[in-house]
Amino acid sequence: MSTIIAESRAFWEEVVRPSLEGFPLEQMAAGFFGYGSDVLGLDDQYSTDHHFGLRVNILLPQALMPQVPAIEAALARLPATWRGRDLGVMYSRTRGVTVASLENHLMSTIGLDHPPATLAEWLSIPEEDVTHVVAGEVWHDPCGRFTAVRTALQAYYPEPVRLRRLAHWSRYFSGMGVYALKRAILRENWLYASTTFARSLRWGVQMAFLLDRQYYPYDKWLTVAFERLPRMGARLAAIVDEAPRLETPWPRKLELLHQMSDILDQAMVEDGLIAPHPRYKVSDTSGYRLLESAYAELIQKCPAEIQTLIPQWEQVHWESFHSAFVAGVDLADWRHMLVLEEE
């Protein structure tokens, strides 16, 4: 448990919760969760320059949101600092504490206000935003609604959903990655080579997370999370280290992606996800489209109801919420959050 989470819990127990006596505590969920590196204990000397400090996240059912002004008025009497710690700047009018709708928090992250109940609902959740629901800690949730969603997501994807996502990234890595990079190099199209290479490497790493049954995180946490993968991290470590380096020449970058193809493919054979097969040649013009073969096997194993569903991966729900917040924020406050100071 990180220091800031432990201190925030003490702040909740000793200061915030007593301030909320008389309000519907039995319907609140409270803890340290949501956005920011601090939910994973990954803040360093750089990331603590904004949105850092003691914080308590409180969620209320949407029906009780009319009580928020009175709750915030009670919390306005909180100290500016506590035990030498600043109170975190939140997406709220109250420093150190944010009071939000449970439904809105879930809809702005996973796009659902309940635990996913169908395979289609599972596929509709942006994988990166799962962290904003399951990470951190919940200290208080008597009615259990938020905890139920966290518990469902922490159990990981149902197997058909995992297969569909593996199929998706197999297709992208091979058909829109390795193949496209080979053509870009042949045509000396370095802009396209640069963009498709970076995407390819990311797609391959996303497959590694799926193979180890762990959620792919928000990109800024990727390196730490990748290094912690129990199986695929070690297998792909050398490739992930060498491939993105500027001094690695383009032919070598492509060769490393071919190696990544073999490693990912072999893991799927080991896991019984695809059948054993002979080794295939690398095409002089199309590269090594090995994982598109796996794509066909995987998608044919998926239930018909999700074979044509495309998994959601972009943070569309969060960006919608963020846009609504920025549309109403004071511009001076916004520039302060961005650490923009006049010269």
Coordinates of C-alpha atoms in Angstrom, one line a residue:
M1 CA 0.0 0.0 0.0
S2 CA 1.5 3.4 -1.0
T3 CA 2.0 6.0 1.6
I4 CA -0.4 8.5 0.0
I5 CA -3.2 5.8 0.0
A6 CA -2.6 4.9 3.6
E7 CA -2.5 8.6 4.7
S8 CA -5.7 9.3 2.7
R9 CA -7.5 6.4 4.5
A10 CA -6.5 7.9 7.8
F11 CA -7.8 11.3 6.6
W12 CA -11.1 9.7 5.6
E13 CA -11.5 7.9 9.0
E14 CA -10.4 10.8 11.2
V15 CA -11.6 13.9 9.3
V16 CA -13.8 13.3 6.3
R17 CA -16.2 10.6 7.6
P18 CA -17.0 12.5 10.9
S19 CA -17.7 15.6 8.8
L20 CA -20.4 13.6 7.0
E21 CA -22.5 12.5 9.9
G22 CA -26.1 13.3 9.2
F23 CA -25.7 12.5 5.5
P24 CA -26.5 9.1 3.9
L25 CA -23.2 7.4 4.6
E26 CA -24.9 4.0 4.2
Q27 CA -25.4 4.7 0.5
M28 CA -21.9 6.1 -0.1
A29 CA -18.9 4.4 -1.5
A30 CA -15.6 5.9 -0.4
G31 CA -12.0 5.2 -1.1
F32 CA -8.9 6.1 -3.2
F33 CA -9.5 5.1 -6.8
G34 CA -10.1 6.5 -10.2
Y35 CA -7.5 8.5 -12.2
G36 CA -3.8 9.1 -11.6
S37 CA -0.6 7.2 -11.1
D38 CA -1.1 7.4 -7.3
V39 CA -3.9 4.7 -7.5
L40 CA -1.1 2.3 -8.4
G41 CA 1.6 3.7 -6.1
L42 CA 3.5 4.8 -9.2
D43 CA 4.0 8.5 -8.6
D44 CA 7.5 9.9 -8.7
Q45 CA 9.2 13.3 -8.5
Y46 CA 7.7 14.2 -11.9
S47 CA 4.1 13.1 -11.6
T48 CA 3.5 14.7 -8.2
D49 CA 3.5 18.2 -9.7
H50 CA -0.2 18.1 -10.3
H51 CA -3.4 16.3 -9.0
F52 CA -1.4 14.9 -6.1
G53 CA -2.0 14.9 -2.4
L54 CA -4.4 13.5 0.1
R55 CA -7.6 12.5 -1.6
V56 CA -10.9 10.7 -0.9
N57 CA -13.2 9.7 -3.7
I58 CA -16.9 9.5 -2.7
L59 CA -19.6 8.1 -4.9
L60 CA -23.3 8.5 -4.4
P61 CA -26.3 7.0 -6.3
Q62 CA -27.5 9.5 -8.9
A63 CA -30.8 9.9 -7.1
L64 CA -28.9 11.4 -4.1
M65 CA -26.9 13.9 -6.2
P66 CA -29.1 16.8 -5.2
Q67 CA -27.5 16.5 -1.7
V68 CA -24.0 17.3 -3.1
P69 CA -24.1 21.1 -2.5
A70 CA -24.9 20.5 1.2
I71 CA -22.2 17.8 1.4
E72 CA -19.6 20.1 -0.3
A73 CA -20.6 22.9 2.1
A74 CA -19.8 20.6 5.0
L75 CA -16.5 19.6 3.5
A76 CA -15.6 23.2 2.7
R77 CA -14.6 23.4 6.4
L78 CA -11.8 20.9 5.9
P79 CA -8.2 22.1 6.6
A80 CA -6.0 23.2 3.7
T81 CA -3.4 20.7 4.8
W82 CA -3.4 17.7 7.1
R83 CA -0.3 16.2 8.8
G84 CA 1.9 18.2 6.4
R85 CA 0.1 16.9 3.3
D86 CA -1.7 19.1 0.8
L87 CA -5.2 18.1 -0.2
G88 CA -5.3 16.9 -3.7
V89 CA -6.8 19.0 -6.5
M90 CA -9.8 16.9 -7.8
Y91 CA -12.5 17.2 -10.5
S92 CA -14.6 18.8 -7.8
R93 CA -15.1 22.1 -5.9
T94 CA -13.8 20.5 -2.7
R95 CA -10.0 20.1 -2.4
G96 CA -9.0 16.6 -1.2
V97 CA -12.5 15.1 -1.6
T98 CA -14.5 14.5 -4.7
V99 CA -18.2 13.7 -4.5
A100 CA -19.6 12.2 -7.7
S101 CA -22.4 10.1 -9.0
L102 CA -21.7 6.4 -9.0
E103 CA -23.4 5.9 -12.3
N104 CA -21.5 8.8 -13.9
H105 CA -18.2 7.5 -12.7
L106 CA -18.9 4.1 -14.1
M107 CA -20.3 5.4 -17.4
S108 CA -17.3 7.8 -17.8
T109 CA -14.9 4.9 -17.4
I110 CA -16.3 1.5 -18.6
G111 CA -19.4 2.8 -20.3
L112 CA -21.7 0.7 -18.0
D113 CA -23.4 1.5 -14.7
H114 CA -23.5 -2.1 -13.7
P115 CA -21.3 -5.2 -13.8
P116 CA -21.0 -6.5 -17.4
A117 CA -23.7 -9.0 -17.9
T118 CA -23.2 -10.2 -21.5
L119 CA -20.2 -10.9 -23.8
A120 CA -21.1 -7.8 -25.8
E121 CA -21.0 -5.6 -22.7
W122 CA -17.6 -7.0 -21.8
L123 CA -16.4 -6.1 -25.3
S124 CA -17.8 -2.6 -25.1
I125 CA -15.5 -1.7 -22.2
P126 CA -12.2 0.2 -23.1
E127 CA -9.5 -2.0 -21.6
E128 CA -7.3 0.9 -20.4
D129 CA -10.2 2.3 -18.3
V130 CA -10.7 -0.9 -16.3
T131 CA -7.8 0.3 -14.1
H132 CA -9.8 3.4 -13.1
V133 CA -12.4 1.2 -11.5
V134 CA -10.4 -1.7 -10.1
A135 CA -7.2 0.0 -8.9
G136 CA -6.8 1.7 -5.5
E137 CA -8.9 0.8 -2.5
V138 CA -12.5 1.1 -1.4
W139 CA -12.8 1.6 2.4
H140 CA -16.5 2.1 2.7
D141 CA -19.3 0.6 0.6
P142 CA -22.2 -0.6 2.7
C143 CA -24.6 -1.1 -0.2
G144 CA -21.9 -2.9 -2.2
R145 CA -22.9 -1.5 -5.7
F146 CA -19.5 -0.2 -6.6
T147 CA -17.8 -3.2 -5.0
A148 CA -19.9 -5.5 -7.2
V149 CA -18.6 -3.9 -10.3
R150 CA -15.0 -3.9 -9.1
T151 CA -15.3 -7.6 -8.2
A152 CA -16.7 -8.6 -11.6
L153 CA -13.9 -6.8 -13.4
Q154 CA -11.2 -8.1 -11.1
A155 CA -12.2 -11.6 -12.1
Y156 CA -10.9 -10.8 -15.6
Y157 CA -12.5 -11.4 -19.0
P158 CA -14.7 -14.4 -19.7
E159 CA -12.8 -16.7 -22.0
P160 CA -14.8 -16.0 -25.2
V161 CA -14.1 -12.3 -24.7
R162 CA -10.4 -12.9 -24.2
L163 CA -10.3 -15.0 -27.4
R164 CA -12.1 -12.2 -29.3
R165 CA -9.7 -9.6 -28.1
L166 CA -6.7 -11.9 -28.9
A167 CA -8.2 -12.3 -32.4
H168 CA -8.6 -8.6 -32.8
W169 CA -5.0 -7.8 -31.9
S170 CA -3.7 -10.7 -33.9
R171 CA -5.4 -9.2 -37.0
Y172 CA -4.1 -5.7 -36.2
F173 CA -0.5 -6.7 -35.4
S174 CA -0.1 -8.8 -38.5
G175 CA -2.4 -7.3 -41.1
M176 CA -2.0 -3.6 -40.2
G177 CA 1.4 -3.8 -38.5
V178 CA 4.0 -6.2 -39.8
Y179 CA 2.6 -6.3 -43.3
A180 CA 2.2 -2.6 -43.5
L181 CA 5.7 -2.0 -42.1
K182 CA 7.3 -4.2 -44.7
R183 CA 5.6 -2.3 -47.5
A184 CA 6.5 1.0 -45.9
I185 CA 10.2 0.0 -45.7
L186 CA 10.2 -1.2 -49.3
R187 CA 8.8 2.1 -50.5
E188 CA 11.0 4.1 -48.1
N189 CA 7.8 5.7 -46.6
W190 CA 9.4 6.6 -43.3
L191 CA 6.4 8.5 -41.9
Y192 CA 4.2 5.5 -42.4
A193 CA 6.9 3.2 -41.2
S194 CA 7.2 5.2 -37.9
T195 CA 3.5 5.3 -37.2
T196 CA 2.8 1.7 -38.1
F197 CA 5.8 0.4 -36.2
A198 CA 4.8 2.1 -33.0
R199 CA 1.3 0.8 -33.3
S200 CA 2.5 -2.7 -34.0
L201 CA 4.8 -2.8 -31.0
R202 CA 1.9 -1.7 -28.8
W203 CA -0.5 -4.3 -30.3
G204 CA 2.0 -7.0 -29.7
V205 CA 2.4 -6.0 -26.1
Q206 CA -1.4 -5.8 -25.7
M207 CA -1.5 -9.5 -26.8
A208 CA 1.1 -10.3 -24.1
F209 CA -1.2 -8.9 -21.4
L210 CA -4.1 -10.9 -22.7
L211 CA -2.0 -14.1 -22.8
D212 CA -1.1 -13.5 -19.1
R213 CA -4.7 -12.7 -18.3
Q214 CA -3.9 -9.2 -17.1
Y215 CA -5.6 -5.9 -18.2
Y216 CA -3.6 -3.7 -20.5
P217 CA -3.0 -0.4 -18.5
Y218 CA -3.1 3.3 -19.4
D219 CA -0.1 3.8 -21.6
K220 CA 2.0 5.8 -19.1
W221 CA 2.0 2.8 -16.8
L222 CA 2.8 0.4 -19.6
T223 CA 6.5 -0.2 -19.0
V224 CA 6.2 -1.0 -15.3
A225 CA 3.1 -3.2 -15.9
F226 CA 4.8 -5.0 -18.8
E227 CA 7.8 -5.8 -16.7
R228 CA 5.6 -7.4 -14.1
L229 CA 3.9 -9.8 -16.5
P230 CA 4.6 -13.3 -15.0
R231 CA 5.3 -15.1 -18.3
M232 CA 5.3 -12.9 -21.4
G233 CA 7.2 -10.0 -19.9
A234 CA 10.4 -12.1 -19.7
R235 CA 9.9 -13.7 -23.1
L236 CA 9.5 -10.4 -24.9
A237 CA 11.8 -8.2 -22.7
A238 CA 14.7 -8.1 -25.1
I239 CA 12.5 -7.3 -28.1
V240 CA 10.6 -4.5 -26.3
D241 CA 13.9 -3.1 -25.1
E242 CA 15.7 -3.1 -28.5
A243 CA 12.9 -2.4 -31.0
P244 CA 11.9 1.2 -30.1
R245 CA 15.5 2.5 -29.8
L246 CA 16.3 5.2 -32.4
E247 CA 19.6 3.4 -33.3
T248 CA 17.8 0.2 -34.2
P249 CA 17.7 0.2 -38.1
W250 CA 14.4 -0.4 -39.9
P251 CA 15.2 -3.9 -41.2
R252 CA 16.1 -4.9 -37.6
K253 CA 12.9 -3.4 -36.2
L254 CA 10.9 -5.5 -38.7
E255 CA 12.9 -8.6 -37.8
L256 CA 12.2 -8.1 -34.1
L257 CA 8.5 -7.9 -34.9
H258 CA 8.8 -11.2 -36.8
Q259 CA 10.4 -12.6 -33.6
M260 CA 7.6 -11.2 -31.5
S261 CA 5.1 -12.9 -33.9
D262 CA 6.8 -16.3 -33.3
I263 CA 6.8 -15.8 -29.5
L264 CA 3.1 -14.8 -29.3
D265 CA 2.2 -17.6 -31.7
Q266 CA 4.1 -20.2 -29.7
A267 CA 2.4 -19.1 -26.4
M268 CA -1.0 -19.5 -28.0
V269 CA 0.0 -23.0 -29.2
E270 CA 1.2 -23.8 -25.7
D271 CA -2.1 -22.6 -24.2
G272 CA -4.1 -24.7 -26.7
L273 CA -5.7 -21.6 -28.3
I274 CA -4.5 -22.5 -31.8
A275 CA -3.3 -25.8 -33.3
P276 CA 0.4 -26.7 -33.7
H277 CA 1.7 -25.9 -37.2
P278 CA 4.8 -26.0 -39.3
R279 CA 7.1 -23.0 -39.6
Y280 CA 6.2 -20.6 -42.4
K281 CA 8.5 -18.5 -44.6
V282 CA 8.7 -14.7 -44.5
S283 CA 7.4 -13.1 -47.7
D284 CA 9.7 -10.8 -49.6
T285 CA 6.9 -8.4 -50.2
S286 CA 4.3 -9.0 -47.4
G287 CA 6.5 -9.7 -44.4
Y288 CA 5.4 -12.3 -41.9
R289 CA 1.6 -12.5 -41.6
L290 CA 1.7 -15.4 -39.1
L291 CA -0.7 -14.0 -36.6
E292 CA -3.4 -13.5 -39.2
S293 CA -3.5 -17.3 -39.4
A294 CA -4.0 -17.3 -35.6
Y295 CA -6.7 -14.6 -36.0
A296 CA -8.8 -16.9 -38.2
E297 CA -8.5 -19.8 -35.7
L298 CA -9.3 -17.7 -32.8
I299 CA -12.3 -15.9 -34.2
Q300 CA -13.8 -19.2 -35.4
K301 CA -13.7 -20.4 -31.8
C302 CA -15.7 -17.4 -30.6
P303 CA -19.5 -17.6 -30.2
A304 CA -21.3 -16.3 -33.3
E305 CA -22.8 -13.5 -31.3
I306 CA -19.5 -11.7 -30.9
Q307 CA -17.5 -12.8 -34.0
T308 CA -18.3 -9.5 -35.8
L309 CA -18.2 -7.3 -32.7
I310 CA -15.1 -5.1 -32.6
P311 CA -13.7 -4.7 -29.1
Q312 CA -13.6 -1.2 -27.7
W313 CA -10.1 0.0 -26.7
E314 CA -10.0 3.8 -26.9
Q315 CA -11.0 5.8 -23.9
V316 CA -14.1 7.2 -25.5
H317 CA -16.2 7.4 -22.3
W318 CA -13.5 9.1 -20.3
E319 CA -12.9 11.7 -23.1
S320 CA -16.6 12.5 -23.2
F321 CA -16.5 13.1 -19.4
H322 CA -13.3 15.1 -19.7
S323 CA -14.7 17.3 -22.5
A324 CA -17.7 18.1 -20.4
F325 CA -15.5 19.1 -17.4
V326 CA -13.2 21.3 -19.5
A327 CA -16.2 23.0 -21.2
G328 CA -17.2 24.4 -17.8
V329 CA -13.9 25.0 -16.1
D330 CA -12.5 28.4 -15.2
L331 CA -9.6 28.9 -17.7
A332 CA -7.2 30.2 -15.0
D333 CA -7.9 27.1 -12.9
W334 CA -7.4 24.9 -15.9
R335 CA -4.0 26.5 -16.7
H336 CA -3.0 26.0 -13.1
M337 CA -3.9 22.3 -13.4
L338 CA -1.7 22.1 -16.5
V339 CA 1.2 23.7 -14.6
L340 CA 1.3 26.6 -17.1
E341 CA 2.9 29.6 -15.5
E342 CA 3.7 32.9 -17.1
E343 CA 7.4 33.5 -17.9

